[in-house]
């Protein structure tokens, strides 16, 4: 694989269109989950320069911090708690335009203002989430949801 990510310019759709085949190629030859989650987080961070991009994986009744890019973060989130735990329970992507308006939001960083959490679902069970934070309000929309759901679908958790 190429060592350098080609960082695309243009609309958000154009950026995802350029990024997704690169992520697919990046993880296709590697079977190690930590390696692949690390590279996906890095590729998303490099393309979009969001404040925080990372994964939490389900362990029993908690989400546990997994590979990420950004500032230090909460290590464990109970099922149903925060945006991440709510996405787990609801089995759906949650877009939060203003984290201060989300009841129970867990502030791992005071700099986070908006957030999207995409559940990773296998055999109808949530096995983890992709969590992305921005230091700007209202940074995530349906376009992000559509493409980030495609990205998490690429992850091989077997
Ligand atoms: N804000 C998240 C916690 C994880 S950090 O943002 C990395 C939440 O409310 O679940």
mmCIF file with all atom_site columns, C-alpha atoms and ligand atoms in Angstrom:
data_model
loop_
_atom_site.group_PDB
_atom_site.id
_atom_site.type_symbol
_atom_site.label_atom_id
_atom_site.label_alt_id
_atom_site.label_comp_id
_atom_site.label_asym_id
_atom_site.label_entity_id
_atom_site.label_seq_id
_atom_site.pdbx_PDB_ins_code
_atom_site.Cartn_x
_atom_site.Cartn_y
_atom_site.Cartn_z
_atom_site.occupancy
_atom_site.B_iso_or_equiv
_atom_site.pdbx_formal_charge
_atom_site.auth_seq_id
_atom_site.auth_comp_id
_atom_site.auth_asym_id
_atom_site.auth_atom_id
_atom_site.pdbx_PDB_model_num
ATOM   1   C CA . UNK A 1 1   ? 0.000   0.000   0.000  1.00 0.00 ? 1   UNK A CA 1
ATOM   2   C CA . UNK A 1 2   ? 1.001   3.594   -0.394 1.00 0.00 ? 2   UNK A CA 1
ATOM   3   C CA . UNK A 1 3   ? 2.600   5.101   2.695  1.00 0.00 ? 3   UNK A CA 1
ATOM   4   C CA . UNK A 1 4   ? 0.974   8.490   2.211  1.00 0.00 ? 4   UNK A CA 1
ATOM   5   C CA . UNK A 1 5   ? -2.692  9.274   2.312  1.00 0.00 ? 5   UNK A CA 1
ATOM   6   C CA . UNK A 1 6   ? -3.806  11.403  -0.614 1.00 0.00 ? 6   UNK A CA 1
ATOM   7   C CA . UNK A 1 7   ? -5.730  14.187  1.099  1.00 0.00 ? 7   UNK A CA 1
ATOM   8   C CA . UNK A 1 8   ? -8.493  15.372  -1.216 1.00 0.00 ? 8   UNK A CA 1
ATOM   9   C CA . UNK A 1 9   ? -9.863  18.868  -1.601 1.00 0.00 ? 9   UNK A CA 1
ATOM   10  C CA . UNK A 1 10  ? -13.415 19.799  -2.576 1.00 0.00 ? 10  UNK A CA 1
ATOM   11  C CA . UNK A 1 11  ? -16.857 19.191  -1.154 1.00 0.00 ? 11  UNK A CA 1
ATOM   12  C CA . UNK A 1 12  ? -17.375 16.845  1.760  1.00 0.00 ? 12  UNK A CA 1
ATOM   13  C CA . UNK A 1 13  ? -18.762 14.213  -0.651 1.00 0.00 ? 13  UNK A CA 1
ATOM   14  C CA . UNK A 1 14  ? -15.670 14.545  -2.848 1.00 0.00 ? 14  UNK A CA 1
ATOM   15  C CA . UNK A 1 15  ? -13.447 14.177  0.181  1.00 0.00 ? 15  UNK A CA 1
ATOM   16  C CA . UNK A 1 16  ? -15.230 11.000  1.297  1.00 0.00 ? 16  UNK A CA 1
ATOM   17  C CA . UNK A 1 17  ? -15.189 9.633   -2.272 1.00 0.00 ? 17  UNK A CA 1
ATOM   18  C CA . UNK A 1 18  ? -11.433 10.005  -2.370 1.00 0.00 ? 18  UNK A CA 1
ATOM   19  C CA . UNK A 1 19  ? -10.915 8.728   1.164  1.00 0.00 ? 19  UNK A CA 1
ATOM   20  C CA . UNK A 1 20  ? -13.054 5.589   1.286  1.00 0.00 ? 20  UNK A CA 1
ATOM   21  C CA . UNK A 1 21  ? -11.178 3.562   -1.391 1.00 0.00 ? 21  UNK A CA 1
ATOM   22  C CA . UNK A 1 22  ? -7.933  4.462   0.355  1.00 0.00 ? 22  UNK A CA 1
ATOM   23  C CA . UNK A 1 23  ? -9.265  3.238   3.690  1.00 0.00 ? 23  UNK A CA 1
ATOM   24  C CA . UNK A 1 24  ? -10.560 0.061   2.042  1.00 0.00 ? 24  UNK A CA 1
ATOM   25  C CA . UNK A 1 25  ? -7.127  -0.580  0.511  1.00 0.00 ? 25  UNK A CA 1
ATOM   26  C CA . UNK A 1 26  ? -5.356  0.314   3.738  1.00 0.00 ? 26  UNK A CA 1
ATOM   27  C CA . UNK A 1 27  ? -7.212  -2.253  5.822  1.00 0.00 ? 27  UNK A CA 1
ATOM   28  C CA . UNK A 1 28  ? -7.700  -4.939  3.176  1.00 0.00 ? 28  UNK A CA 1
ATOM   29  C CA . UNK A 1 29  ? -4.296  -6.553  3.602  1.00 0.00 ? 29  UNK A CA 1
ATOM   30  C CA . UNK A 1 30  ? -4.198  -6.405  7.406  1.00 0.00 ? 30  UNK A CA 1
ATOM   31  C CA . UNK A 1 31  ? -6.169  -8.660  9.725  1.00 0.00 ? 31  UNK A CA 1
ATOM   32  C CA . UNK A 1 32  ? -5.242  -7.056  13.050 1.00 0.00 ? 32  UNK A CA 1
ATOM   33  C CA . UNK A 1 33  ? -8.157  -5.046  14.423 1.00 0.00 ? 33  UNK A CA 1
ATOM   34  C CA . UNK A 1 34  ? -6.117  -2.552  16.460 1.00 0.00 ? 34  UNK A CA 1
ATOM   35  C CA . UNK A 1 35  ? -3.890  -1.823  13.474 1.00 0.00 ? 35  UNK A CA 1
ATOM   36  C CA . UNK A 1 36  ? -6.872  -1.228  11.221 1.00 0.00 ? 36  UNK A CA 1
ATOM   37  C CA . UNK A 1 37  ? -8.830  0.921   13.687 1.00 0.00 ? 37  UNK A CA 1
ATOM   38  C CA . UNK A 1 38  ? -5.691  2.980   14.266 1.00 0.00 ? 38  UNK A CA 1
ATOM   39  C CA . UNK A 1 39  ? -5.230  3.623   10.576 1.00 0.00 ? 39  UNK A CA 1
ATOM   40  C CA . UNK A 1 40  ? -8.911  4.446   10.019 1.00 0.00 ? 40  UNK A CA 1
ATOM   41  C CA . UNK A 1 41  ? -8.831  6.991   12.848 1.00 0.00 ? 41  UNK A CA 1
ATOM   42  C CA . UNK A 1 42  ? -5.613  8.474   11.474 1.00 0.00 ? 42  UNK A CA 1
ATOM   43  C CA . UNK A 1 43  ? -6.959  8.664   7.905  1.00 0.00 ? 43  UNK A CA 1
ATOM   44  C CA . UNK A 1 44  ? -10.148 10.423  9.034  1.00 0.00 ? 44  UNK A CA 1
ATOM   45  C CA . UNK A 1 45  ? -8.193  12.842  11.199 1.00 0.00 ? 45  UNK A CA 1
ATOM   46  C CA . UNK A 1 46  ? -5.750  13.588  8.392  1.00 0.00 ? 46  UNK A CA 1
ATOM   47  C CA . UNK A 1 47  ? -8.487  14.180  5.808  1.00 0.00 ? 47  UNK A CA 1
ATOM   48  C CA . UNK A 1 48  ? -10.894 16.232  7.902  1.00 0.00 ? 48  UNK A CA 1
ATOM   49  C CA . UNK A 1 49  ? -8.716  17.513  10.741 1.00 0.00 ? 49  UNK A CA 1
ATOM   50  C CA . UNK A 1 50  ? -11.483 16.971  13.275 1.00 0.00 ? 50  UNK A CA 1
ATOM   51  C CA . UNK A 1 51  ? -10.670 17.566  16.933 1.00 0.00 ? 51  UNK A CA 1
ATOM   52  C CA . UNK A 1 52  ? -11.026 13.921  17.991 1.00 0.00 ? 52  UNK A CA 1
ATOM   53  C CA . UNK A 1 53  ? -11.597 10.723  16.010 1.00 0.00 ? 53  UNK A CA 1
ATOM   54  C CA . UNK A 1 54  ? -11.644 7.339   17.643 1.00 0.00 ? 54  UNK A CA 1
ATOM   55  C CA . UNK A 1 55  ? -13.230 4.060   18.505 1.00 0.00 ? 55  UNK A CA 1
ATOM   56  C CA . UNK A 1 56  ? -14.764 2.511   21.573 1.00 0.00 ? 56  UNK A CA 1
ATOM   57  C CA . UNK A 1 57  ? -15.311 -1.249  21.658 1.00 0.00 ? 57  UNK A CA 1
ATOM   58  C CA . UNK A 1 58  ? -17.936 -3.109  23.673 1.00 0.00 ? 58  UNK A CA 1
ATOM   59  C CA . UNK A 1 59  ? -16.633 -5.126  26.606 1.00 0.00 ? 59  UNK A CA 1
ATOM   60  C CA . UNK A 1 60  ? -19.467 -6.586  28.697 1.00 0.00 ? 60  UNK A CA 1
ATOM   61  C CA . UNK A 1 61  ? -21.697 -3.623  29.684 1.00 0.00 ? 61  UNK A CA 1
ATOM   62  C CA . UNK A 1 62  ? -19.207 -0.897  28.803 1.00 0.00 ? 62  UNK A CA 1
ATOM   63  C CA . UNK A 1 63  ? -17.552 0.800   25.889 1.00 0.00 ? 63  UNK A CA 1
ATOM   64  C CA . UNK A 1 64  ? -13.783 0.777   26.295 1.00 0.00 ? 64  UNK A CA 1
ATOM   65  C CA . UNK A 1 65  ? -11.484 3.246   24.574 1.00 0.00 ? 65  UNK A CA 1
ATOM   66  C CA . UNK A 1 66  ? -9.789  1.805   21.483 1.00 0.00 ? 66  UNK A CA 1
ATOM   67  C CA . UNK A 1 67  ? -7.484  3.376   18.844 1.00 0.00 ? 67  UNK A CA 1
ATOM   68  C CA . UNK A 1 68  ? -8.007  7.101   18.455 1.00 0.00 ? 68  UNK A CA 1
ATOM   69  C CA . UNK A 1 69  ? -6.453  10.349  17.274 1.00 0.00 ? 69  UNK A CA 1
ATOM   70  C CA . UNK A 1 70  ? -6.716  13.414  19.458 1.00 0.00 ? 70  UNK A CA 1
ATOM   71  C CA . UNK A 1 71  ? -6.518  14.407  23.073 1.00 0.00 ? 71  UNK A CA 1
ATOM   72  C CA . UNK A 1 72  ? -6.680  11.939  25.953 1.00 0.00 ? 72  UNK A CA 1
ATOM   73  C CA . UNK A 1 73  ? -10.205 10.637  26.471 1.00 0.00 ? 73  UNK A CA 1
ATOM   74  C CA . UNK A 1 74  ? -12.544 8.877   28.883 1.00 0.00 ? 74  UNK A CA 1
ATOM   75  C CA . UNK A 1 75  ? -11.601 5.206   28.935 1.00 0.00 ? 75  UNK A CA 1
ATOM   76  C CA . UNK A 1 76  ? -14.922 3.584   29.878 1.00 0.00 ? 76  UNK A CA 1
ATOM   77  C CA . UNK A 1 77  ? -18.507 4.534   29.066 1.00 0.00 ? 77  UNK A CA 1
ATOM   78  C CA . UNK A 1 78  ? -21.443 2.594   30.498 1.00 0.00 ? 78  UNK A CA 1
ATOM   79  C CA . UNK A 1 79  ? -24.177 1.303   28.212 1.00 0.00 ? 79  UNK A CA 1
ATOM   80  C CA . UNK A 1 80  ? -26.769 4.063   27.745 1.00 0.00 ? 80  UNK A CA 1
ATOM   81  C CA . UNK A 1 81  ? -24.489 6.834   29.004 1.00 0.00 ? 81  UNK A CA 1
ATOM   82  C CA . UNK A 1 82  ? -23.378 9.833   26.961 1.00 0.00 ? 82  UNK A CA 1
ATOM   83  C CA . UNK A 1 83  ? -23.716 10.090  23.214 1.00 0.00 ? 83  UNK A CA 1
ATOM   84  C CA . UNK A 1 84  ? -21.688 6.927   22.688 1.00 0.00 ? 84  UNK A CA 1
ATOM   85  C CA . UNK A 1 85  ? -23.682 4.809   25.110 1.00 0.00 ? 85  UNK A CA 1
ATOM   86  C CA . UNK A 1 86  ? -26.940 6.193   23.696 1.00 0.00 ? 86  UNK A CA 1
ATOM   87  C CA . UNK A 1 87  ? -25.888 5.279   20.155 1.00 0.00 ? 87  UNK A CA 1
ATOM   88  C CA . UNK A 1 88  ? -25.171 1.773   21.453 1.00 0.00 ? 88  UNK A CA 1
ATOM   89  C CA . UNK A 1 89  ? -28.620 1.389   23.045 1.00 0.00 ? 89  UNK A CA 1
ATOM   90  C CA . UNK A 1 90  ? -30.474 2.961   20.115 1.00 0.00 ? 90  UNK A CA 1
ATOM   91  C CA . UNK A 1 91  ? -28.374 1.054   17.535 1.00 0.00 ? 91  UNK A CA 1
ATOM   92  C CA . UNK A 1 92  ? -28.242 4.134   15.367 1.00 0.00 ? 92  UNK A CA 1
ATOM   93  C CA . UNK A 1 93  ? -26.013 7.008   14.422 1.00 0.00 ? 93  UNK A CA 1
ATOM   94  C CA . UNK A 1 94  ? -26.448 10.087  16.603 1.00 0.00 ? 94  UNK A CA 1
ATOM   95  C CA . UNK A 1 95  ? -25.617 13.575  15.359 1.00 0.00 ? 95  UNK A CA 1
ATOM   96  C CA . UNK A 1 96  ? -25.267 16.191  18.102 1.00 0.00 ? 96  UNK A CA 1
ATOM   97  C CA . UNK A 1 97  ? -25.012 19.765  16.750 1.00 0.00 ? 97  UNK A CA 1
ATOM   98  C CA . UNK A 1 98  ? -24.365 21.224  20.212 1.00 0.00 ? 98  UNK A CA 1
ATOM   99  C CA . UNK A 1 99  ? -23.093 18.866  22.891 1.00 0.00 ? 99  UNK A CA 1
ATOM   100 C CA . UNK A 1 100 ? -24.314 21.194  25.661 1.00 0.00 ? 100 UNK A CA 1
ATOM   101 C CA . UNK A 1 101 ? -27.866 20.498  24.522 1.00 0.00 ? 101 UNK A CA 1
ATOM   102 C CA . UNK A 1 102 ? -27.472 16.708  24.728 1.00 0.00 ? 102 UNK A CA 1
ATOM   103 C CA . UNK A 1 103 ? -28.654 15.470  28.136 1.00 0.00 ? 103 UNK A CA 1
ATOM   104 C CA . UNK A 1 104 ? -25.947 13.340  29.714 1.00 0.00 ? 104 UNK A CA 1
ATOM   105 C CA . UNK A 1 105 ? -23.240 14.218  27.218 1.00 0.00 ? 105 UNK A CA 1
ATOM   106 C CA . UNK A 1 106 ? -19.864 13.089  28.571 1.00 0.00 ? 106 UNK A CA 1
ATOM   107 C CA . UNK A 1 107 ? -17.320 15.889  28.188 1.00 0.00 ? 107 UNK A CA 1
ATOM   108 C CA . UNK A 1 108 ? -14.002 14.128  27.703 1.00 0.00 ? 108 UNK A CA 1
ATOM   109 C CA . UNK A 1 109 ? -12.706 17.495  26.518 1.00 0.00 ? 109 UNK A CA 1
ATOM   110 C CA . UNK A 1 110 ? -14.124 20.948  27.172 1.00 0.00 ? 110 UNK A CA 1
ATOM   111 C CA . UNK A 1 111 ? -13.141 21.847  23.608 1.00 0.00 ? 111 UNK A CA 1
ATOM   112 C CA . UNK A 1 112 ? -15.658 19.501  22.009 1.00 0.00 ? 112 UNK A CA 1
ATOM   113 C CA . UNK A 1 113 ? -18.733 21.368  20.722 1.00 0.00 ? 113 UNK A CA 1
ATOM   114 C CA . UNK A 1 114 ? -20.427 18.970  18.279 1.00 0.00 ? 114 UNK A CA 1
ATOM   115 C CA . UNK A 1 115 ? -20.243 15.244  17.790 1.00 0.00 ? 115 UNK A CA 1
ATOM   116 C CA . UNK A 1 116 ? -21.287 12.263  15.667 1.00 0.00 ? 116 UNK A CA 1
ATOM   117 C CA . UNK A 1 117 ? -21.331 8.689   16.929 1.00 0.00 ? 117 UNK A CA 1
ATOM   118 C CA . UNK A 1 118 ? -21.721 5.789   14.484 1.00 0.00 ? 118 UNK A CA 1
ATOM   119 C CA . UNK A 1 119 ? -22.406 2.333   15.903 1.00 0.00 ? 119 UNK A CA 1
ATOM   120 C CA . UNK A 1 120 ? -20.546 -0.672  14.525 1.00 0.00 ? 120 UNK A CA 1
ATOM   121 C CA . UNK A 1 121 ? -23.225 -3.355  14.230 1.00 0.00 ? 121 UNK A CA 1
ATOM   122 C CA . UNK A 1 122 ? -22.591 -7.021  13.498 1.00 0.00 ? 122 UNK A CA 1
ATOM   123 C CA . UNK A 1 123 ? -25.347 -9.675  13.566 1.00 0.00 ? 123 UNK A CA 1
ATOM   124 C CA . UNK A 1 124 ? -27.698 -7.044  14.959 1.00 0.00 ? 124 UNK A CA 1
ATOM   125 C CA . UNK A 1 125 ? -25.476 -6.347  17.973 1.00 0.00 ? 125 UNK A CA 1
ATOM   126 C CA . UNK A 1 126 ? -23.444 -3.193  18.576 1.00 0.00 ? 126 UNK A CA 1
ATOM   127 C CA . UNK A 1 127 ? -19.815 -4.229  18.990 1.00 0.00 ? 127 UNK A CA 1
ATOM   128 C CA . UNK A 1 128 ? -18.343 -0.732  19.125 1.00 0.00 ? 128 UNK A CA 1
ATOM   129 C CA . UNK A 1 129 ? -18.737 2.850   18.002 1.00 0.00 ? 129 UNK A CA 1
ATOM   130 C CA . UNK A 1 130 ? -16.860 5.381   15.922 1.00 0.00 ? 130 UNK A CA 1
ATOM   131 C CA . UNK A 1 131 ? -16.914 8.708   17.767 1.00 0.00 ? 131 UNK A CA 1
ATOM   132 C CA . UNK A 1 132 ? -15.932 12.014  16.157 1.00 0.00 ? 132 UNK A CA 1
ATOM   133 C CA . UNK A 1 133 ? -15.815 15.379  17.902 1.00 0.00 ? 133 UNK A CA 1
ATOM   134 C CA . UNK A 1 134 ? -15.398 18.885  16.542 1.00 0.00 ? 134 UNK A CA 1
ATOM   135 C CA . UNK A 1 135 ? -14.422 22.021  18.406 1.00 0.00 ? 135 UNK A CA 1
ATOM   136 C CA . UNK A 1 136 ? -16.978 23.859  16.224 1.00 0.00 ? 136 UNK A CA 1
ATOM   137 C CA . UNK A 1 137 ? -20.751 23.743  16.573 1.00 0.00 ? 137 UNK A CA 1
ATOM   138 C CA . UNK A 1 138 ? -22.918 21.872  14.047 1.00 0.00 ? 138 UNK A CA 1
ATOM   139 C CA . UNK A 1 139 ? -20.153 20.203  12.061 1.00 0.00 ? 139 UNK A CA 1
ATOM   140 C CA . UNK A 1 140 ? -21.853 16.904  11.200 1.00 0.00 ? 140 UNK A CA 1
ATOM   141 C CA . UNK A 1 141 ? -24.777 16.088  8.936  1.00 0.00 ? 141 UNK A CA 1
ATOM   142 C CA . UNK A 1 142 ? -26.424 13.300  6.967  1.00 0.00 ? 142 UNK A CA 1
ATOM   143 C CA . UNK A 1 143 ? -23.534 13.233  4.488  1.00 0.00 ? 143 UNK A CA 1
ATOM   144 C CA . UNK A 1 144 ? -21.156 12.337  7.305  1.00 0.00 ? 144 UNK A CA 1
ATOM   145 C CA . UNK A 1 145 ? -23.582 9.745   8.594  1.00 0.00 ? 145 UNK A CA 1
ATOM   146 C CA . UNK A 1 146 ? -23.914 8.053   5.187  1.00 0.00 ? 146 UNK A CA 1
ATOM   147 C CA . UNK A 1 147 ? -20.182 7.870   4.499  1.00 0.00 ? 147 UNK A CA 1
ATOM   148 C CA . UNK A 1 148 ? -19.053 7.091   8.033  1.00 0.00 ? 148 UNK A CA 1
ATOM   149 C CA . UNK A 1 149 ? -21.553 4.210   8.122  1.00 0.00 ? 149 UNK A CA 1
ATOM   150 C CA . UNK A 1 150 ? -19.924 2.930   4.904  1.00 0.00 ? 150 UNK A CA 1
ATOM   151 C CA . UNK A 1 151 ? -16.509 3.182   6.561  1.00 0.00 ? 151 UNK A CA 1
ATOM   152 C CA . UNK A 1 152 ? -17.486 1.238   9.685  1.00 0.00 ? 152 UNK A CA 1
ATOM   153 C CA . UNK A 1 153 ? -19.068 -1.417  7.449  1.00 0.00 ? 153 UNK A CA 1
ATOM   154 C CA . UNK A 1 154 ? -15.582 -2.083  6.042  1.00 0.00 ? 154 UNK A CA 1
ATOM   155 C CA . UNK A 1 155 ? -14.199 -3.104  9.439  1.00 0.00 ? 155 UNK A CA 1
ATOM   156 C CA . UNK A 1 156 ? -13.610 -6.825  9.878  1.00 0.00 ? 156 UNK A CA 1
ATOM   157 C CA . UNK A 1 157 ? -14.215 -7.670  13.521 1.00 0.00 ? 157 UNK A CA 1
ATOM   158 C CA . UNK A 1 158 ? -14.084 -11.455 13.167 1.00 0.00 ? 158 UNK A CA 1
HETATM 159 N N1 . LIG B 2 .   ? -18.662 12.729  24.301 1.00 0.00 ? 1   LIG B N1 1
HETATM 160 C C1 . LIG B 2 .   ? -18.761 11.290  24.334 1.00 0.00 ? 1   LIG B C1 1
HETATM 161 C C2 . LIG B 2 .   ? -17.651 10.674  25.141 1.00 0.00 ? 1   LIG B C2 1
HETATM 162 C C3 . LIG B 2 .   ? -16.471 10.280  24.354 1.00 0.00 ? 1   LIG B C3 1
HETATM 163 S S1 . LIG B 2 .   ? -15.457 11.577  24.008 1.00 0.00 ? 1   LIG B S1 1
HETATM 164 O O1 . LIG B 2 .   ? -16.173 12.575  23.212 1.00 0.00 ? 1   LIG B O1 1
HETATM 165 C C4 . LIG B 2 .   ? -14.101 11.072  23.171 1.00 0.00 ? 1   LIG B C4 1
HETATM 166 C C5 . LIG B 2 .   ? -20.105 10.876  24.879 1.00 0.00 ? 1   LIG B C5 1
HETATM 167 O O2 . LIG B 2 .   ? -20.887 11.711  25.360 1.00 0.00 ? 1   LIG B O2 1
HETATM 168 O O3 . LIG B 2 .   ? -20.415 9.687   24.830 1.00 0.00 ? 1   LIG B O3 1
#
